[in-house]
Amino acid sequence: QQQQCQEGANENMFYLGQGCVERVMLCRNGWDACSFGSFCRQAGNRYATLSDQQHDGSTAATTTVNVREKTMRIGEILSNISEKGANLLASTLCQSNHALVEKDTITLFPAGGIPSSSSSDLAPTPFDRALFRIHVAKLTIQRRMTRLERDAKIAQRNAIDQSRRTRNIDDTTTATTTTTTTLAMAHMRRRNALLAEVERCAAILTNLDASELRLERTRDDVQVVKSYE
């Protein structure tokens, strides 16, 4: 688990702690990019990659073969994990002191589990939960922007194709020319509407960035005040 958190780190994960990865906060349900289920499947893909690497550089030793087979099996289980399996794994992690579940979030402790002496200090704070919500919202908006931009490019290509067809049609076929011109204009209107929505999403993203920055500053100020108590 610790290896997956460190080597499989990406912008979709929400990390708590300074320096090395100390805690990973995820959505408890669903299969979105910042969810526990998605995290498990990414871990499974990582295990599969490690299995291939072990195979490429392995010797004929029985121990190495067994480790590779075990790694491959773990990768297969995690990469195809179901909702029921994810729930069972989450419960197992909680019972083994490697995770905390709070309502609709789960916090993983990959570096040796939850220290018994400081478990209360390591639980997510209200600031952590608020920043996590902003993080999830930003991911959702960014994915939407990517999809909108892709659809806008498709609409633009369709408009160009219709325009070329219009130029290639004989002038005597007025009805066909009118139809293709109308279709080209419809594709361009769709493109413009999609790009307008991209701009709206960009404005929302800017507001989320500003809110995130304000929360981080407030959290840091609170920590400074507490250090003087």
Short mmCIF file of C-alpha atoms in Angstrom, two decimals:
data_model
loop_
_atom_site.label_atom_id
_atom_site.label_comp_id
_atom_site.label_asym_id
_atom_site.label_seq_id
_atom_site.Cartn_x
_atom_site.Cartn_y
_atom_site.Cartn_z
CA GLN A 1 0.00 0.00 0.00
CA GLN A 2 2.78 2.43 0.91
CA GLN A 3 4.60 1.68 -2.33
CA GLN A 4 1.44 2.36 -4.34
CA CYS A 5 0.90 5.69 -2.57
CA GLN A 6 4.43 6.85 -3.25
CA GLU A 7 5.09 5.48 -6.75
CA GLY A 8 1.55 5.80 -8.04
CA ALA A 9 1.09 9.37 -6.79
CA ASN A 10 -0.74 11.70 -9.14
CA GLU A 11 -2.73 14.91 -9.13
CA ASN A 12 -5.99 13.05 -8.49
CA MET A 13 -5.05 12.11 -4.94
CA PHE A 14 -5.49 14.36 -1.92
CA TYR A 15 -2.53 14.02 0.44
CA LEU A 16 -2.29 15.10 4.06
CA GLY A 17 1.04 15.57 5.80
CA GLN A 18 4.31 17.28 5.03
CA GLY A 19 7.13 15.78 2.98
CA CYS A 20 6.50 12.06 2.49
CA VAL A 21 2.98 10.79 2.00
CA GLU A 22 1.46 10.49 5.46
CA ARG A 23 -2.25 10.17 4.72
CA VAL A 24 -4.39 9.84 1.61
CA MET A 25 -7.97 11.12 1.75
CA LEU A 26 -10.49 9.65 -0.69
CA CYS A 27 -14.21 9.52 -1.37
CA ARG A 28 -15.65 6.45 0.33
CA ASN A 29 -18.09 5.57 -2.47
CA GLY A 30 -18.21 5.75 -6.24
CA TRP A 31 -15.60 5.26 -8.94
CA ASP A 32 -14.51 8.81 -9.66
CA ALA A 33 -10.84 9.77 -9.92
CA CYS A 34 -10.58 10.64 -6.22
CA SER A 35 -12.51 7.64 -4.90
CA PHE A 36 -11.33 4.63 -2.92
CA GLY A 37 -12.54 2.26 -5.65
CA SER A 38 -10.54 4.09 -8.31
CA PHE A 39 -7.51 4.12 -6.00
CA CYS A 40 -7.74 0.32 -5.59
CA ARG A 41 -7.90 -0.21 -9.35
CA GLN A 42 -4.90 2.07 -9.89
CA ALA A 43 -3.02 0.07 -7.26
CA GLY A 44 -3.94 -3.12 -9.11
CA ASN A 45 -2.55 -1.74 -12.36
CA ARG A 46 0.62 -0.77 -10.52
CA TYR A 47 1.00 -4.28 -9.10
CA ALA A 48 0.60 -5.68 -12.62
CA THR A 49 3.41 -3.40 -13.82
CA LEU A 50 5.65 -4.51 -10.96
CA SER A 51 4.89 -8.12 -11.83
CA ASP A 52 6.05 -7.55 -15.42
CA GLN A 53 9.23 -5.85 -14.20
CA GLN A 54 10.00 -8.75 -11.88
CA HIS A 55 9.46 -11.15 -14.76
CA ASP A 56 11.85 -9.25 -17.06
CA GLY A 57 14.70 -9.20 -14.56
CA SER A 58 14.02 -12.34 -12.58
CA THR A 59 16.06 -15.49 -12.18
CA ALA A 60 14.73 -19.02 -12.17
CA ALA A 61 14.65 -19.06 -8.35
CA THR A 62 11.44 -20.48 -6.92
CA THR A 63 11.13 -17.64 -4.40
CA THR A 64 11.21 -15.01 -7.12
CA VAL A 65 8.59 -16.87 -9.13
CA ASN A 66 6.31 -17.12 -6.10
CA VAL A 67 6.66 -13.39 -5.38
CA ARG A 68 5.86 -12.57 -8.99
CA GLU A 69 2.78 -14.80 -8.96
CA LYS A 70 1.59 -13.26 -5.69
CA THR A 71 2.10 -9.74 -7.07
CA MET A 72 0.24 -10.64 -10.25
CA ARG A 73 -2.65 -12.11 -8.28
CA ILE A 74 -2.93 -9.01 -6.08
CA GLY A 75 -2.93 -6.86 -9.21
CA GLU A 76 -5.70 -8.92 -10.79
CA ILE A 77 -7.88 -8.69 -7.68
CA LEU A 78 -7.43 -4.94 -7.18
CA SER A 79 -7.68 -3.91 -10.82
CA ASN A 80 -11.04 -5.67 -11.13
CA ILE A 81 -12.36 -4.95 -7.64
CA SER A 82 -16.13 -4.61 -7.28
CA GLU A 83 -18.09 -2.30 -4.99
CA LYS A 84 -18.58 -5.16 -2.53
CA GLY A 85 -14.88 -5.94 -2.66
CA ALA A 86 -13.95 -2.31 -2.08
CA ASN A 87 -16.25 -2.16 0.95
CA LEU A 88 -14.68 -5.34 2.35
CA LEU A 89 -11.17 -3.98 1.79
CA ALA A 90 -12.07 -0.68 3.47
CA SER A 91 -13.41 -2.56 6.52
CA THR A 92 -10.26 -4.68 6.64
CA LEU A 93 -8.03 -1.60 6.51
CA CYS A 94 -10.01 -0.01 9.34
CA GLN A 95 -9.78 -3.12 11.51
CA SER A 96 -6.04 -3.40 10.86
CA ASN A 97 -5.56 0.25 11.90
CA HIS A 98 -4.57 1.44 8.40
CA ALA A 99 -7.61 3.62 7.64
CA LEU A 100 -10.25 5.87 9.15
CA VAL A 101 -13.77 6.07 7.74
CA GLU A 102 -15.83 9.21 8.39
CA LYS A 103 -19.23 9.35 6.71
CA ASP A 104 -18.48 9.53 2.98
CA THR A 105 -14.67 9.76 3.19
CA ILE A 106 -11.87 7.32 3.95
CA THR A 107 -8.37 8.31 5.05
CA LEU A 108 -5.56 5.82 4.41
CA PHE A 109 -2.41 5.63 6.53
CA PRO A 110 0.10 3.84 4.28
CA ALA A 111 3.24 4.43 6.38
CA GLY A 112 2.80 1.70 9.00
CA GLY A 113 -0.78 2.40 10.00
CA ILE A 114 -2.24 4.84 12.53
CA PRO A 115 0.14 5.62 15.42
CA SER A 116 -1.76 4.79 18.62
CA SER A 117 -0.20 7.72 20.48
CA SER A 118 -1.37 10.36 18.01
CA SER A 119 -4.46 8.97 16.31
CA SER A 120 -6.57 11.97 17.30
CA ASP A 121 -3.99 14.39 15.89
CA LEU A 122 -3.89 12.58 12.55
CA ALA A 123 -7.64 12.51 11.97
CA PRO A 124 -8.75 14.91 9.19
CA THR A 125 -9.59 18.37 10.49
CA PRO A 126 -12.50 20.52 9.28
CA PHE A 127 -9.94 22.40 7.17
CA ASP A 128 -8.78 19.10 5.62
CA ARG A 129 -12.33 18.09 4.80
CA ALA A 130 -13.14 21.49 3.27
CA LEU A 131 -9.98 21.44 1.17
CA PHE A 132 -10.78 17.89 0.09
CA ARG A 133 -14.23 18.97 -1.12
CA ILE A 134 -12.65 21.75 -3.14
CA HIS A 135 -10.11 19.30 -4.54
CA VAL A 136 -12.87 16.92 -5.68
CA ALA A 137 -14.88 19.79 -7.17
CA LYS A 138 -11.83 21.00 -9.11
CA LEU A 139 -11.23 17.52 -10.52
CA THR A 140 -14.87 17.30 -11.61
CA ILE A 141 -14.71 20.70 -13.32
CA GLN A 142 -11.40 19.89 -15.02
CA ARG A 143 -12.76 16.62 -16.40
CA ARG A 144 -15.84 18.45 -17.65
CA MET A 145 -13.69 21.08 -19.37
CA THR A 146 -11.64 18.36 -21.07
CA ARG A 147 -14.80 16.70 -22.36
CA LEU A 148 -16.28 20.01 -23.55
CA GLU A 149 -13.09 21.00 -25.38
CA ARG A 150 -12.98 17.60 -27.07
CA ASP A 151 -16.62 17.92 -28.18
CA ALA A 152 -15.95 21.47 -29.42
CA LYS A 153 -13.11 20.20 -31.64
CA ILE A 154 -15.38 17.49 -33.02
CA ALA A 155 -18.10 20.05 -33.77
CA GLN A 156 -15.55 22.26 -35.51
CA ARG A 157 -14.34 19.39 -37.68
CA ASN A 158 -17.92 18.52 -38.57
CA ALA A 159 -18.58 22.14 -39.55
CA ILE A 160 -15.48 22.18 -41.76
CA ASP A 161 -16.51 18.91 -43.40
CA GLN A 162 -19.98 20.27 -44.16
CA SER A 163 -18.49 23.47 -45.59
CA ARG A 164 -16.26 21.45 -47.92
CA ARG A 165 -19.23 19.43 -49.08
CA THR A 166 -21.06 22.66 -49.84
CA ARG A 167 -18.22 23.86 -52.07
CA ASN A 168 -18.09 20.54 -53.89
CA ILE A 169 -21.83 20.46 -54.66
CA ASP A 170 -23.03 21.60 -58.07
CA ASP A 171 -24.65 25.06 -57.94
CA THR A 172 -27.79 23.62 -59.54
CA THR A 173 -28.59 21.53 -56.48
CA THR A 174 -29.77 24.44 -54.38
CA ALA A 175 -31.68 22.35 -51.83
CA THR A 176 -28.65 20.18 -51.05
CA THR A 177 -26.42 23.22 -50.76
CA THR A 178 -28.83 24.86 -48.34
CA THR A 179 -28.98 21.70 -46.23
CA THR A 180 -25.20 21.33 -45.92
CA THR A 181 -24.82 25.04 -45.14
CA THR A 182 -27.46 24.76 -42.43
CA LEU A 183 -25.68 21.73 -40.94
CA ALA A 184 -22.35 23.55 -40.97
CA MET A 185 -23.89 26.50 -39.14
CA ALA A 186 -25.52 24.14 -36.62
CA HIS A 187 -22.15 22.52 -35.88
CA MET A 188 -20.56 25.95 -35.42
CA ARG A 189 -23.32 27.03 -33.05
CA ARG A 190 -22.75 23.86 -31.03
CA ARG A 191 -19.02 24.58 -30.97
CA ASN A 192 -19.60 28.14 -29.74
CA ALA A 193 -21.98 26.93 -27.04
CA LEU A 194 -19.45 24.34 -25.87
CA LEU A 195 -16.64 26.90 -25.72
CA ALA A 196 -18.89 29.28 -23.79
CA GLU A 197 -19.46 26.51 -21.25
CA VAL A 198 -15.69 25.95 -21.07
CA GLU A 199 -15.24 29.61 -20.17
CA ARG A 200 -17.93 29.32 -17.49
CA CYS A 201 -16.18 26.27 -16.03
CA ALA A 202 -12.86 28.12 -16.11
CA ALA A 203 -14.41 30.94 -14.07
CA ILE A 204 -15.71 28.42 -11.52
CA LEU A 205 -12.27 26.83 -11.37
CA THR A 206 -10.70 30.23 -10.69
CA ASN A 207 -13.14 30.80 -7.81
CA LEU A 208 -12.33 27.37 -6.40
CA ASP A 209 -8.60 28.13 -6.58
CA ALA A 210 -9.17 31.37 -4.68
CA SER A 211 -11.28 29.59 -2.04
CA GLU A 212 -8.62 26.92 -1.68
CA LEU A 213 -5.92 29.55 -1.16
CA ARG A 214 -7.99 31.38 1.48
CA LEU A 215 -8.63 28.15 3.36
CA GLU A 216 -4.96 27.21 3.31
CA ARG A 217 -3.98 30.64 4.64
CA THR A 218 -6.59 30.44 7.39
CA ARG A 219 -5.42 26.95 8.35
CA ASP A 220 -1.80 28.14 8.51
CA ASP A 221 -2.81 31.13 10.65
CA VAL A 222 -4.65 28.84 13.06
CA GLN A 223 -1.59 26.60 13.34
CA VAL A 224 0.62 29.61 14.09
CA VAL A 225 -1.76 30.78 16.83
CA LYS A 226 -1.86 27.29 18.35
CA SER A 227 1.93 27.14 18.41
CA TYR A 228 1.95 30.10 20.81
CA GLU A 229 -0.63 28.64 23.20
#
